[in-house]
């Protein structure tokens, strides 16, 4: 079982928003934290991701410490 999903928005085949929505449609993934890591920073896209169940959003380029802190926060028991 996954403890955390890190997902980009711009991906071939299925974009990150669609993947987020598919993941969160399954009730067994209700508590699975999803962190979006992307070059996209539009407020409406961030809000859509939050409503779909994303727990965090980091815009590239980013400092590695920011990603580590986000992962620790989202996976803390």
mmCIF file of N, CA and C in Angstrom:
data_model
loop_
_atom_site.group_PDB
_atom_site.id
_atom_site.type_symbol
_atom_site.label_atom_id
_atom_site.label_comp_id
_atom_site.label_asym_id
_atom_site.label_seq_id
_atom_site.Cartn_x
_atom_site.Cartn_y
_atom_site.Cartn_z
ATOM 1 N N UNK A 1 0.833 -1.198 0.000
ATOM 2 C CA UNK A 1 0.000 0.000 0.000
ATOM 3 C C UNK A 1 0.873 1.255 0.000
ATOM 4 N N UNK A 2 0.426 2.247 -0.721
ATOM 5 C CA UNK A 2 1.158 3.515 -0.794
ATOM 6 C C UNK A 2 0.899 4.351 0.452
ATOM 7 N N UNK A 3 1.926 5.085 0.875
ATOM 8 C CA UNK A 3 1.792 5.999 2.001
ATOM 9 C C UNK A 3 1.549 7.413 1.508
ATOM 10 N N UNK A 4 1.936 7.691 0.251
ATOM 11 C CA UNK A 4 1.846 9.027 -0.314
ATOM 12 C C UNK A 4 1.991 8.929 -1.825
ATOM 13 N N UNK A 5 1.253 9.763 -2.550
ATOM 14 C CA UNK A 5 1.400 9.850 -3.994
ATOM 15 C C UNK A 5 1.908 11.254 -4.314
ATOM 16 N N UNK A 6 2.980 11.338 -5.110
ATOM 17 C CA UNK A 6 3.476 12.613 -5.617
ATOM 18 C C UNK A 6 3.196 12.607 -7.112
ATOM 19 N N UNK A 7 2.479 13.617 -7.573
ATOM 20 C CA UNK A 7 1.981 13.602 -8.944
ATOM 21 C C UNK A 7 2.201 14.952 -9.621
ATOM 22 N N UNK A 8 2.596 14.924 -10.874
ATOM 23 C CA UNK A 8 2.699 16.130 -11.691
ATOM 24 C C UNK A 8 1.337 16.399 -12.330
ATOM 25 N N UNK A 9 1.137 17.605 -12.834
ATOM 26 C CA UNK A 9 -0.086 17.913 -13.573
ATOM 27 C C UNK A 9 0.086 17.515 -15.035
ATOM 28 N N UNK A 10 1.209 17.903 -15.622
ATOM 29 C CA UNK A 10 1.460 17.661 -17.045
ATOM 30 C C UNK A 10 2.185 16.336 -17.236
ATOM 31 N N UNK A 11 1.408 15.323 -17.626
ATOM 32 C CA UNK A 11 1.962 13.986 -17.868
ATOM 33 C C UNK A 11 1.362 13.453 -19.166
ATOM 34 N N UNK A 12 2.073 12.575 -19.854
ATOM 35 C CA UNK A 12 1.511 11.989 -21.076
ATOM 36 C C UNK A 12 0.385 11.015 -20.740
ATOM 37 N N UNK A 13 -0.561 10.904 -21.634
ATOM 38 C CA UNK A 13 -1.658 9.950 -21.435
ATOM 39 C C UNK A 13 -2.740 10.517 -20.547
ATOM 40 N N UNK A 14 -2.548 10.433 -19.253
ATOM 41 C CA UNK A 14 -3.524 10.939 -18.276
ATOM 42 C C UNK A 14 -2.868 12.066 -17.494
ATOM 43 N N UNK A 15 -3.493 13.245 -17.477
ATOM 44 C CA UNK A 15 -2.886 14.338 -16.723
ATOM 45 C C UNK A 15 -3.078 14.124 -15.223
ATOM 46 N N UNK A 16 -2.343 14.877 -14.450
ATOM 47 C CA UNK A 16 -2.347 14.700 -12.999
ATOM 48 C C UNK A 16 -3.689 14.941 -12.330
ATOM 49 N N UNK A 17 -4.475 15.879 -12.858
ATOM 50 C CA UNK A 17 -5.798 16.112 -12.276
ATOM 51 C C UNK A 17 -6.688 14.891 -12.473
ATOM 52 N N UNK A 18 -6.641 14.304 -13.662
ATOM 53 C CA UNK A 18 -7.432 13.101 -13.929
ATOM 54 C C UNK A 18 -6.969 11.957 -13.029
ATOM 55 N N UNK A 19 -5.660 11.806 -12.859
ATOM 56 C CA UNK A 19 -5.132 10.758 -11.986
ATOM 57 C C UNK A 19 -5.598 10.981 -10.550
ATOM 58 N N UNK A 20 -5.519 12.210 -10.075
ATOM 59 C CA UNK A 20 -5.991 12.534 -8.726
ATOM 60 C C UNK A 20 -7.453 12.146 -8.560
ATOM 61 N N UNK A 21 -8.273 12.495 -9.531
ATOM 62 C CA UNK A 21 -9.704 12.184 -9.452
ATOM 63 C C UNK A 21 -9.951 10.676 -9.454
ATOM 64 N N UNK A 22 -9.191 9.929 -10.252
ATOM 65 C CA UNK A 22 -9.330 8.465 -10.285
ATOM 66 C C UNK A 22 -8.927 7.870 -8.934
ATOM 67 N N UNK A 23 -7.804 8.327 -8.400
ATOM 68 C CA UNK A 23 -7.328 7.825 -7.102
ATOM 69 C C UNK A 23 -8.373 8.063 -6.019
ATOM 70 N N UNK A 24 -8.915 9.262 -5.979
ATOM 71 C CA UNK A 24 -9.831 9.632 -4.895
ATOM 72 C C UNK A 24 -11.238 9.078 -5.073
ATOM 73 N N UNK A 25 -11.572 8.575 -6.266
ATOM 74 C CA UNK A 25 -12.884 7.945 -6.472
ATOM 75 C C UNK A 25 -12.997 6.643 -5.697
ATOM 76 N N UNK A 26 -11.857 5.995 -5.472
ATOM 77 C CA UNK A 26 -11.831 4.720 -4.757
ATOM 78 C C UNK A 26 -11.833 4.997 -3.253
ATOM 79 N N UNK A 27 -12.841 4.542 -2.565
ATOM 80 C CA UNK A 27 -12.995 4.806 -1.128
ATOM 81 C C UNK A 27 -11.794 4.356 -0.302
ATOM 82 N N UNK A 28 -11.086 3.320 -0.748
ATOM 83 C CA UNK A 28 -9.934 2.852 0.023
ATOM 84 C C UNK A 28 -8.790 3.869 0.001
ATOM 85 N N UNK A 29 -8.862 4.840 -0.902
ATOM 86 C CA UNK A 29 -7.836 5.876 -0.985
ATOM 87 C C UNK A 29 -8.251 7.189 -0.323
ATOM 88 N N UNK A 30 -9.326 7.172 0.417
ATOM 89 C CA UNK A 30 -9.843 8.404 1.021
ATOM 90 C C UNK A 30 -8.806 9.124 1.873
ATOM 91 N N UNK A 31 -8.003 8.380 2.617
ATOM 92 C CA UNK A 31 -7.014 9.008 3.497
ATOM 93 C C UNK A 31 -5.616 9.061 2.884
ATOM 94 N N UNK A 32 -5.461 8.600 1.649
ATOM 95 C CA UNK A 32 -4.160 8.604 0.982
ATOM 96 C C UNK A 32 -3.795 10.034 0.595
ATOM 97 N N UNK A 33 -2.699 10.583 1.155
ATOM 98 C CA UNK A 33 -2.322 11.939 0.788
ATOM 99 C C UNK A 33 -1.729 12.000 -0.618
ATOM 100 N N UNK A 34 -2.166 12.998 -1.383
ATOM 101 C CA UNK A 34 -1.649 13.222 -2.725
ATOM 102 C C UNK A 34 -1.031 14.616 -2.745
ATOM 103 N N UNK A 35 0.236 14.685 -3.155
ATOM 104 C CA UNK A 35 0.981 15.930 -3.247
ATOM 105 C C UNK A 35 1.221 16.222 -4.720
ATOM 106 N N UNK A 36 0.784 17.374 -5.169
ATOM 107 C CA UNK A 36 0.998 17.768 -6.553
ATOM 108 C C UNK A 36 2.329 18.527 -6.623
ATOM 109 N N UNK A 37 3.196 18.129 -7.544
ATOM 110 C CA UNK A 37 4.520 18.722 -7.724
ATOM 111 C C UNK A 37 4.621 19.100 -9.199
ATOM 112 N N UNK A 38 4.516 20.391 -9.517
ATOM 113 C CA UNK A 38 4.296 20.795 -10.893
ATOM 114 C C UNK A 38 4.825 22.191 -11.197
ATOM 115 N N UNK A 39 4.923 22.511 -12.470
ATOM 116 C CA UNK A 39 5.287 23.872 -12.877
ATOM 117 C C UNK A 39 4.059 24.778 -12.882
ATOM 118 N N UNK A 40 2.887 24.195 -12.770
ATOM 119 C CA UNK A 40 1.635 24.960 -12.817
ATOM 120 C C UNK A 40 1.376 25.655 -11.489
ATOM 121 N N UNK A 41 0.915 26.900 -11.547
ATOM 122 C CA UNK A 41 0.648 27.627 -10.305
ATOM 123 C C UNK A 41 -0.640 28.426 -10.339
ATOM 124 N N UNK A 42 -1.525 28.148 -11.299
ATOM 125 C CA UNK A 42 -2.767 28.899 -11.398
ATOM 126 C C UNK A 42 -3.671 28.605 -10.193
ATOM 127 N N UNK A 43 -4.157 29.671 -9.526
ATOM 128 C CA UNK A 43 -5.000 29.482 -8.344
ATOM 129 C C UNK A 43 -6.222 28.605 -8.589
ATOM 130 N N UNK A 44 -6.849 28.712 -9.761
ATOM 131 C CA UNK A 44 -8.043 27.906 -10.028
ATOM 132 C C UNK A 44 -7.703 26.420 -10.145
ATOM 133 N N UNK A 45 -6.522 26.108 -10.648
ATOM 134 C CA UNK A 45 -6.090 24.713 -10.752
ATOM 135 C C UNK A 45 -5.754 24.161 -9.370
ATOM 136 N N UNK A 46 -5.119 24.973 -8.551
ATOM 137 C CA UNK A 46 -4.803 24.564 -7.177
ATOM 138 C C UNK A 46 -6.093 24.310 -6.401
ATOM 139 N N UNK A 47 -7.071 25.189 -6.551
ATOM 140 C CA UNK A 47 -8.358 25.029 -5.860
ATOM 141 C C UNK A 47 -9.070 23.766 -6.340
ATOM 142 N N UNK A 48 -9.032 23.503 -7.640
ATOM 143 C CA UNK A 48 -9.656 22.290 -8.185
ATOM 144 C C UNK A 48 -9.003 21.045 -7.596
ATOM 145 N N UNK A 49 -7.677 21.061 -7.492
ATOM 146 C CA UNK A 49 -6.955 19.926 -6.922
ATOM 147 C C UNK A 49 -7.317 19.734 -5.456
ATOM 148 N N UNK A 50 -7.416 20.822 -4.700
ATOM 149 C CA UNK A 50 -7.817 20.729 -3.288
ATOM 150 C C UNK A 50 -9.194 20.096 -3.164
ATOM 151 N N UNK A 51 -10.129 20.557 -3.988
ATOM 152 C CA UNK A 51 -11.492 20.013 -3.949
ATOM 153 C C UNK A 51 -11.522 18.543 -4.338
ATOM 154 N N UNK A 52 -10.583 18.141 -5.195
ATOM 155 C CA UNK A 52 -10.507 16.742 -5.627
ATOM 156 C C UNK A 52 -9.794 15.853 -4.615
ATOM 157 N N UNK A 53 -9.153 16.470 -3.609
ATOM 158 C CA UNK A 53 -8.534 15.675 -2.556
ATOM 159 C C UNK A 53 -7.036 15.817 -2.395
ATOM 160 N N UNK A 54 -6.389 16.685 -3.179
ATOM 161 C CA UNK A 54 -4.940 16.882 -3.013
ATOM 162 C C UNK A 54 -4.670 17.534 -1.663
ATOM 163 N N UNK A 55 -3.618 17.094 -0.999
ATOM 164 C CA UNK A 55 -3.273 17.626 0.326
ATOM 165 C C UNK A 55 -2.155 18.649 0.272
ATOM 166 N N UNK A 56 -1.514 18.804 -0.893
ATOM 167 C CA UNK A 56 -0.436 19.772 -1.008
ATOM 168 C C UNK A 56 -0.135 20.087 -2.456
ATOM 169 N N UNK A 57 0.543 21.234 -2.659
ATOM 170 C CA UNK A 57 0.873 21.698 -4.006
ATOM 171 C C UNK A 57 2.220 22.386 -3.936
ATOM 172 N N UNK A 58 3.193 21.904 -4.669
ATOM 173 C CA UNK A 58 4.519 22.520 -4.718
ATOM 174 C C UNK A 58 4.814 22.863 -6.176
ATOM 175 N N UNK A 59 5.248 24.117 -6.392
ATOM 176 C CA UNK A 59 5.546 24.575 -7.744
ATOM 177 C C UNK A 59 7.039 24.415 -8.023
ATOM 178 N N UNK A 60 7.362 23.829 -9.180
ATOM 179 C CA UNK A 60 8.740 23.685 -9.639
ATOM 180 C C UNK A 60 9.210 25.020 -10.199
ATOM 181 N N UNK A 61 10.453 25.360 -10.113
ATOM 182 C CA UNK A 61 11.487 24.673 -9.348
ATOM 183 C C UNK A 61 11.254 24.867 -7.857
ATOM 184 N N UNK A 62 11.720 23.929 -7.063
ATOM 185 C CA UNK A 62 11.496 23.960 -5.624
ATOM 186 C C UNK A 62 12.783 23.591 -4.909
ATOM 187 N N UNK A 63 12.854 23.948 -3.656
ATOM 188 C CA UNK A 63 14.002 23.563 -2.837
ATOM 189 C C UNK A 63 13.731 22.177 -2.268
ATOM 190 N N UNK A 64 14.693 21.266 -2.339
ATOM 191 C CA UNK A 64 14.491 19.904 -1.831
ATOM 192 C C UNK A 64 13.966 19.874 -0.388
ATOM 193 N N UNK A 65 14.416 20.815 0.434
ATOM 194 C CA UNK A 65 13.948 20.846 1.827
ATOM 195 C C UNK A 65 12.434 21.027 1.911
ATOM 196 N N UNK A 66 11.863 21.780 0.968
ATOM 197 C CA UNK A 66 10.417 22.001 0.944
ATOM 198 C C UNK A 66 9.681 20.692 0.665
ATOM 199 N N UNK A 67 10.186 19.920 -0.294
ATOM 200 C CA UNK A 67 9.574 18.630 -0.606
ATOM 201 C C UNK A 67 9.689 17.680 0.582
ATOM 202 N N UNK A 68 10.858 17.622 1.198
ATOM 203 C CA UNK A 68 11.061 16.742 2.356
ATOM 204 C C UNK A 68 10.119 17.124 3.491
ATOM 205 N N UNK A 69 9.975 18.417 3.755
ATOM 206 C CA UNK A 69 9.082 18.877 4.824
ATOM 207 C C UNK A 69 7.637 18.519 4.509
ATOM 208 N N UNK A 70 7.221 18.683 3.260
ATOM 209 C CA UNK A 70 5.843 18.349 2.866
ATOM 210 C C UNK A 70 5.573 16.861 3.027
ATOM 211 N N UNK A 71 6.525 16.035 2.582
ATOM 212 C CA UNK A 71 6.362 14.578 2.697
ATOM 213 C C UNK A 71 6.271 14.174 4.176
ATOM 214 N N UNK A 72 7.141 14.729 5.013
ATOM 215 C CA UNK A 72 7.100 14.408 6.439
ATOM 216 C C UNK A 72 5.774 14.817 7.056
ATOM 217 N N UNK A 73 5.284 16.001 6.695
ATOM 218 C CA UNK A 73 4.014 16.482 7.229
ATOM 219 C C UNK A 73 2.853 15.582 6.802
ATOM 220 N N UNK A 74 2.831 15.208 5.524
ATOM 221 C CA UNK A 74 1.718 14.427 5.003
ATOM 222 C C UNK A 74 1.758 12.957 5.424
ATOM 223 N N UNK A 75 2.914 12.464 5.809
ATOM 224 C CA UNK A 75 3.006 11.046 6.206
ATOM 225 C C UNK A 75 3.122 10.861 7.719
ATOM 226 N N UNK A 76 3.094 11.951 8.462
ATOM 227 C CA UNK A 76 3.174 11.849 9.924
ATOM 228 C C UNK A 76 1.950 11.108 10.462
ATOM 229 N N UNK A 77 2.189 10.240 11.394
ATOM 230 C CA UNK A 77 1.079 9.445 11.961
ATOM 231 C C UNK A 77 0.327 10.233 13.008
#
